[in-house]
mmCIF file of C-alpha atoms and ligand atoms in Angstrom:
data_model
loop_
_atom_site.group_PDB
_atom_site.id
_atom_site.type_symbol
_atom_site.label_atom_id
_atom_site.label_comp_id
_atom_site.label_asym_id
_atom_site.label_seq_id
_atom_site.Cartn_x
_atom_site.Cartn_y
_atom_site.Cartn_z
ATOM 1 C CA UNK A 282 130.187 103.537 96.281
ATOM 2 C CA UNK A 283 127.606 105.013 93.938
ATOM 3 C CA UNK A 284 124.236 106.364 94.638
ATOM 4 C CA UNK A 285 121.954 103.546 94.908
ATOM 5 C CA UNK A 286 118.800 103.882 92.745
ATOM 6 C CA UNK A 287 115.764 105.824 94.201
ATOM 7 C CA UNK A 288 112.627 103.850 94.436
ATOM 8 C CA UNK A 289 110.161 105.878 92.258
ATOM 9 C CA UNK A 290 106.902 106.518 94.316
ATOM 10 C CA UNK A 291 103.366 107.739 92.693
ATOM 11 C CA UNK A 292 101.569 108.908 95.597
ATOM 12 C CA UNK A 293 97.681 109.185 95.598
ATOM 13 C CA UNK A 294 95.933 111.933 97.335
ATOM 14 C CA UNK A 295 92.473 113.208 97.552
ATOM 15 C CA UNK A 296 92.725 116.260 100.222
ATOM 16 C CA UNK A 297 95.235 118.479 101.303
ATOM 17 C CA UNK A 298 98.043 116.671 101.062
ATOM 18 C CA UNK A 299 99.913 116.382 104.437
ATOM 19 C CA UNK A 300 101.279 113.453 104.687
ATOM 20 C CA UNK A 301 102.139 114.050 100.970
ATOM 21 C CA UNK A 302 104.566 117.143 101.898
ATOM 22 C CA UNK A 303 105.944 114.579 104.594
ATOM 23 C CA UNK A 304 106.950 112.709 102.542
ATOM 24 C CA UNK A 305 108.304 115.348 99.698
ATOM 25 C CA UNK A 306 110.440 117.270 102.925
ATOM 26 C CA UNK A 307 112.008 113.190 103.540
ATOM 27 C CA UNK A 308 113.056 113.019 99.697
ATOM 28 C CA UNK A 309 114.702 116.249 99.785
ATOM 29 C CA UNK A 310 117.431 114.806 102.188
ATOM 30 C CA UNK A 311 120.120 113.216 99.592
ATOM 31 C CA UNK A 312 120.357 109.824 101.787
ATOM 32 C CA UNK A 313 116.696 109.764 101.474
ATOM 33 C CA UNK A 314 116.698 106.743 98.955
ATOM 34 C CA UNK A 315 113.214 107.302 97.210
ATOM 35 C CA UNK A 316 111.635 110.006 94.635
ATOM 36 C CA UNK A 317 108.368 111.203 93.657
ATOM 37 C CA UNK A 318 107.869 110.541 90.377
ATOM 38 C CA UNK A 319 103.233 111.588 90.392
ATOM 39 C CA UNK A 320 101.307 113.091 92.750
ATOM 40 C CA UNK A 321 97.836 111.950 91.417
ATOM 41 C CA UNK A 322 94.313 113.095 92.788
ATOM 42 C CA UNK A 323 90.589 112.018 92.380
ATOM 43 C CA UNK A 324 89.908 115.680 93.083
ATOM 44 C CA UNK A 325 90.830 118.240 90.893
ATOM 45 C CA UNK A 326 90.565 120.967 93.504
ATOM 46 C CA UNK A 327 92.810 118.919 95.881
ATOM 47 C CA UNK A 328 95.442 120.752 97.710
ATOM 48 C CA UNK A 329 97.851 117.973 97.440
ATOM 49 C CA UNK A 330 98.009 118.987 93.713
ATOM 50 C CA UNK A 331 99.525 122.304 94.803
ATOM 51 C CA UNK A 332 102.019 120.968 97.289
ATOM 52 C CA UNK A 333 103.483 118.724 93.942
ATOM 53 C CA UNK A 334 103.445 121.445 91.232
ATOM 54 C CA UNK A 335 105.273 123.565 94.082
ATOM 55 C CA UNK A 336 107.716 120.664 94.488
ATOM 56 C CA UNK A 337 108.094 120.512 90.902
ATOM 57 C CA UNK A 338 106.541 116.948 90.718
ATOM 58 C CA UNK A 339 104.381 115.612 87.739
ATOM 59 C CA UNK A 340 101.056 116.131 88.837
ATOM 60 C CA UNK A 341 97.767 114.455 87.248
ATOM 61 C CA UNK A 342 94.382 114.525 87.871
ATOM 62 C CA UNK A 343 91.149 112.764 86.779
ATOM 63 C CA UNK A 344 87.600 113.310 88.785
ATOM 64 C CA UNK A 345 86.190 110.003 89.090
ATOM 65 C CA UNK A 346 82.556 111.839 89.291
ATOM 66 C CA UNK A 347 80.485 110.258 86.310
ATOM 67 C CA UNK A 348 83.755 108.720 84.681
ATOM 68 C CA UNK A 349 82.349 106.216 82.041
ATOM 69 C CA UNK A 350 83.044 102.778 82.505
ATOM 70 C CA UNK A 351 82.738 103.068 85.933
ATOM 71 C CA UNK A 352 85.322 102.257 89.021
ATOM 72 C CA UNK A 353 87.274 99.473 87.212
ATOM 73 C CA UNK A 354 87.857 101.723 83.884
ATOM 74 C CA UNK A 355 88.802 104.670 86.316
ATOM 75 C CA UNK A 356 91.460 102.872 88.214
ATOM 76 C CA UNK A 357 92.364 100.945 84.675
ATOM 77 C CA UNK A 358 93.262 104.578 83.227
ATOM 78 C CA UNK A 359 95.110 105.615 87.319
ATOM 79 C CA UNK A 360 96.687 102.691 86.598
ATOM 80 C CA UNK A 361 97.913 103.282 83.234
ATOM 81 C CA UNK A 362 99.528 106.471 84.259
ATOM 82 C CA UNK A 363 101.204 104.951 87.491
ATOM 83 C CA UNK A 364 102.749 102.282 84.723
ATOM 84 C CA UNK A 365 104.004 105.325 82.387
ATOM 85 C CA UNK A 366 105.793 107.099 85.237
ATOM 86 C CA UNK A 367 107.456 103.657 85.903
ATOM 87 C CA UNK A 368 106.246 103.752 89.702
ATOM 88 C CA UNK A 369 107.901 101.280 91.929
ATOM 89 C CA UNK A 370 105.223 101.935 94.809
ATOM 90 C CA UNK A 371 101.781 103.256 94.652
ATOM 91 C CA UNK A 372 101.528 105.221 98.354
ATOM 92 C CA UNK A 373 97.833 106.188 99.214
ATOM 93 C CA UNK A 374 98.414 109.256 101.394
ATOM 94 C CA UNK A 375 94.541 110.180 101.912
ATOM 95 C CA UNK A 376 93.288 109.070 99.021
ATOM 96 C CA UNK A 377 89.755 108.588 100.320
ATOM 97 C CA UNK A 378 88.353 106.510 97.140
ATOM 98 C CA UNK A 379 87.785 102.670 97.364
ATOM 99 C CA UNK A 380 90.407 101.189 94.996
ATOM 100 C CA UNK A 381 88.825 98.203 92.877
ATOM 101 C CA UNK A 382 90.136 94.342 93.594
ATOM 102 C CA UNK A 383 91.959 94.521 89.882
ATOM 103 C CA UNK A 384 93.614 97.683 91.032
ATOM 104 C CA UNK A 385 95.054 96.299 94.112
ATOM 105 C CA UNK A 386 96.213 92.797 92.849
ATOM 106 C CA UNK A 387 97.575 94.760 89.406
ATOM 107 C CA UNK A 388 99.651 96.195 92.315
ATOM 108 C CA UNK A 389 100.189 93.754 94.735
ATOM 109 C CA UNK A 390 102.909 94.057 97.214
ATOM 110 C CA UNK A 391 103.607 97.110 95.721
ATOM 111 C CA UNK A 392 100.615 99.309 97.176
ATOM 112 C CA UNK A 393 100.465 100.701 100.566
ATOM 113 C CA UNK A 394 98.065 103.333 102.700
ATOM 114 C CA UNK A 395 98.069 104.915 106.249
ATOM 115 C CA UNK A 396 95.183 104.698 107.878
ATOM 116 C CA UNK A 397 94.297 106.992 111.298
ATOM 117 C CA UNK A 398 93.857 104.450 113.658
ATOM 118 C CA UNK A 399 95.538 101.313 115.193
ATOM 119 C CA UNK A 400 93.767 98.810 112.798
ATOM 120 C CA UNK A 401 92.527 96.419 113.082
ATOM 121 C CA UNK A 402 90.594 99.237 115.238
ATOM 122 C CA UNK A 403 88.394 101.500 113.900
ATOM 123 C CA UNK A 404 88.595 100.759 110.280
ATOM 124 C CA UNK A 405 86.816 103.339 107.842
ATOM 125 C CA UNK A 406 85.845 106.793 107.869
ATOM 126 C CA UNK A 407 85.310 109.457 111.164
ATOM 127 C CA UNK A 408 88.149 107.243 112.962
ATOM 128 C CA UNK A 409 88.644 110.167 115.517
ATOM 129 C CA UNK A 410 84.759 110.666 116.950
ATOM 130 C CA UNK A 411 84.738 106.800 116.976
ATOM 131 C CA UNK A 412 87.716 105.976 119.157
ATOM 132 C CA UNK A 413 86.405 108.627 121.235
ATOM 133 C CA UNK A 414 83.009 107.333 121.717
ATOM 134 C CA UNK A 415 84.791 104.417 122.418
ATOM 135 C CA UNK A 416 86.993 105.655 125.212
ATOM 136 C CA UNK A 417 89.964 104.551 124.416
ATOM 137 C CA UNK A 418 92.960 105.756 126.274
ATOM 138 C CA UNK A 419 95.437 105.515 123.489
ATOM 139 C CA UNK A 420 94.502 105.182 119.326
ATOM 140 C CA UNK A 421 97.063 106.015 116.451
ATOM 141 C CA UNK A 422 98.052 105.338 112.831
ATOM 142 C CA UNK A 423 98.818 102.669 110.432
ATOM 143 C CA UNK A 424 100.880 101.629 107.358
ATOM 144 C CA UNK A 425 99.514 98.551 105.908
ATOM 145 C CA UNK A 426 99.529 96.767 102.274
ATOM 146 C CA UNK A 427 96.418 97.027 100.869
ATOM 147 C CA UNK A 428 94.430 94.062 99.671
ATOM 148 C CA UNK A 429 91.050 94.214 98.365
ATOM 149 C CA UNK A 430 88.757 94.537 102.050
ATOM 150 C CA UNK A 431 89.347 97.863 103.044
ATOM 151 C CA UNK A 432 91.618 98.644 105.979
ATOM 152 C CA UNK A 433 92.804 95.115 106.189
ATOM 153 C CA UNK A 434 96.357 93.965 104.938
ATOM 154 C CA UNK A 435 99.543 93.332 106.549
ATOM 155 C CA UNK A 436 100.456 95.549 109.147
ATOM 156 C CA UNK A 437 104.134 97.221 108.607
ATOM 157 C CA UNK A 438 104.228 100.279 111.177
ATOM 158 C CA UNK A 439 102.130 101.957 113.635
ATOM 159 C CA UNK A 440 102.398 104.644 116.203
ATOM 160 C CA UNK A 441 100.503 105.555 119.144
ATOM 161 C CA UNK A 442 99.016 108.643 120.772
ATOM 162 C CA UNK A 443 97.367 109.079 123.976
ATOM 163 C CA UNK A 444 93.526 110.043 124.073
ATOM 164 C CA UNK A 445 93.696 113.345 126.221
ATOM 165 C CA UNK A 446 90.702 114.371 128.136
ATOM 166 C CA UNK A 447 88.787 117.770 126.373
ATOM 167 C CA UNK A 448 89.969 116.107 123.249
ATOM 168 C CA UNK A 449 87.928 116.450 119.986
ATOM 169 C CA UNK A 450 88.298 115.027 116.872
ATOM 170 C CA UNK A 451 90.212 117.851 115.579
ATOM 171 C CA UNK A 452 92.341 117.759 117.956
ATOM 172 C CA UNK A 453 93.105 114.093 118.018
ATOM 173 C CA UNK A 454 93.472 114.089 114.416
ATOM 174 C CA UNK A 455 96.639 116.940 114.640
ATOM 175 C CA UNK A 456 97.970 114.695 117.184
ATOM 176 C CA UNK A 457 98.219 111.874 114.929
ATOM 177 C CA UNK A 458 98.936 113.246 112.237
ATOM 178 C CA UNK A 459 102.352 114.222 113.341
ATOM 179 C CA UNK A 460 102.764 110.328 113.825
ATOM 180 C CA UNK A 461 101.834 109.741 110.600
ATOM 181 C CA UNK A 462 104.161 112.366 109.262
ATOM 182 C CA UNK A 463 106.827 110.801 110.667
ATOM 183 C CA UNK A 464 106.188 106.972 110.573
ATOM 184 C CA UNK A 465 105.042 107.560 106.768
ATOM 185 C CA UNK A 466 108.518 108.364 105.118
ATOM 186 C CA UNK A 467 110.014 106.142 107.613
ATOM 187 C CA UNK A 468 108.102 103.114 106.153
ATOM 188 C CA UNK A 469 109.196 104.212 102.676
ATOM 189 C CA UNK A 470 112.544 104.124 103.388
ATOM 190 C CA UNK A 471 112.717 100.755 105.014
ATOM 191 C CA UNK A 472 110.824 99.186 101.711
ATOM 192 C CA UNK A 473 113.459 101.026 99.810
ATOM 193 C CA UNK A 474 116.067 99.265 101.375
ATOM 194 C CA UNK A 475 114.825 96.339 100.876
ATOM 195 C CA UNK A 476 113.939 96.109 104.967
ATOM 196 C CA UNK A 477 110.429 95.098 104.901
ATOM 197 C CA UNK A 478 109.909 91.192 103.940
ATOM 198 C CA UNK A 479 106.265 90.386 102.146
ATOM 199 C CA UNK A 480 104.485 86.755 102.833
ATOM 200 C CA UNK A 481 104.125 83.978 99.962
ATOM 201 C CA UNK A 482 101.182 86.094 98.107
ATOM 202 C CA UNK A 483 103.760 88.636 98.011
ATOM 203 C CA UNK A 484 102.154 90.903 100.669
HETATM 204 C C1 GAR B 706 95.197 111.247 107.026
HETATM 205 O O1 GAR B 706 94.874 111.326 108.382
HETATM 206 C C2 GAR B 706 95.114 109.814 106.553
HETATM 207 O O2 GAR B 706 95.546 108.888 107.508
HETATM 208 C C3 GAR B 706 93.637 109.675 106.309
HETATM 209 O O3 GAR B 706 93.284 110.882 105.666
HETATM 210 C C4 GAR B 706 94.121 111.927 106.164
HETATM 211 C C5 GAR B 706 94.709 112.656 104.991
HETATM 212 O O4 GAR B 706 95.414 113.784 105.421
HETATM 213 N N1 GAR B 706 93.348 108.542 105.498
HETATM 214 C C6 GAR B 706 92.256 107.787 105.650
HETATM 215 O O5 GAR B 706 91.395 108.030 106.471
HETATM 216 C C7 GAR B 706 92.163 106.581 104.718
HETATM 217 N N2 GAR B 706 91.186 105.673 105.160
HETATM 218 P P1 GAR B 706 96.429 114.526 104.439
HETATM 219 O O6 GAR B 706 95.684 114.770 103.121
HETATM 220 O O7 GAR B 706 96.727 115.811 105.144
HETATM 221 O O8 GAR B 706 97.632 113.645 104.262
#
């Protein structure tokens, strides 16, 4: 049987790039049945640039700060790069910039983040001081489609991780980050092969 096409993945980061390197380490094993094909950033300075050069991956970079045209033209030129690398999946892997509405239908079905924090919980930013102050016993991560209000969208994977007592936000975060490391690539695989359905809007 021959090697069944890898789905090509850009993946959109705006910090260091964890769940990024997840997700290279999963496409270095050859059943993994997905490739990087851009590791793009908001930030120029952002480590997940580094992890991708390292990895040999195309990397790109625009700063959105004081980009003319605004957020539509900025995600009308991301977009126009994801299209030249013939993408098959936009992942959002910390990419802490709200995507516009033509963004996310141009990619409909076809664009997915992880968010840290059982959504519909806690949607936003400082997830980990909030599900503290609100003394929750257990709190996690989530895969989701994106559609245009923020943290919403189908739901494809989560995984949960106890709230421990002398916990901080830092050390929540670690905690589910590992989750998130491994449910992440897990996700991608299952879209690759063809394991996750979508609804009528194609979501
Ligand atoms: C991750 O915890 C991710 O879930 C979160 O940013 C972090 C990025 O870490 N994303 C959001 O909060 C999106 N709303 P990383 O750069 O090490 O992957």
């Amino acid at each position: 049987m021959g090697k069944v096409t890898p789905l090509k993945l850009a993946v959109l980061v705006s910090g260091g790039g964890s769940n990024l390197q997840a997700i290279i380490d999963a496409c270095k094993a050859s059943d993994y049945p997905a490739e990087i094909v851009l590791v793009f950033s908001n930030q120029l300075d952002a480590g997940g640039l580094d992890r991708g050069r390292t990895a040999g991956i195309r990397t790109e970079a625009i700063s959105h700060k004081g980009y003319a045209g605004g957020r539509e033209a900025y995600d009308t030129a991301v977009s126009a790069l994801i299209e030249e690398t013939g993408a098959d999946l936009v992942v959002l892997a910390g990419y802490l910039r709200l995507v516009s509405t033509s963004f996310v239908q141009r990619w409909q079905g076809r664009l997915i983040n992880i968010h840290p924090s059982l959504l519909p919980s806690f949607k936003g930013l400082h997830v980990h001081q909030a599900a503290l102050d609100a003394g929750v016993k257990f709190t996690g991560c989530t895969v989701h489609y994106v559609v245009p209000e923020v943290d919403s969208g189908p739901i494809i994977a989560q995984a949960v991780v106890p709230v421990l007592p002398g916990d901080d936000a830092g050390t929540l975060a670690q905690r589910i980050l590992k989750q998130e490391h491994r449910i992440y690539p897990q996700v991608i695989r299952w879209i690759a092969e063809g394991r996750v359905s979508t609804n009528d809007a194609g979501i």
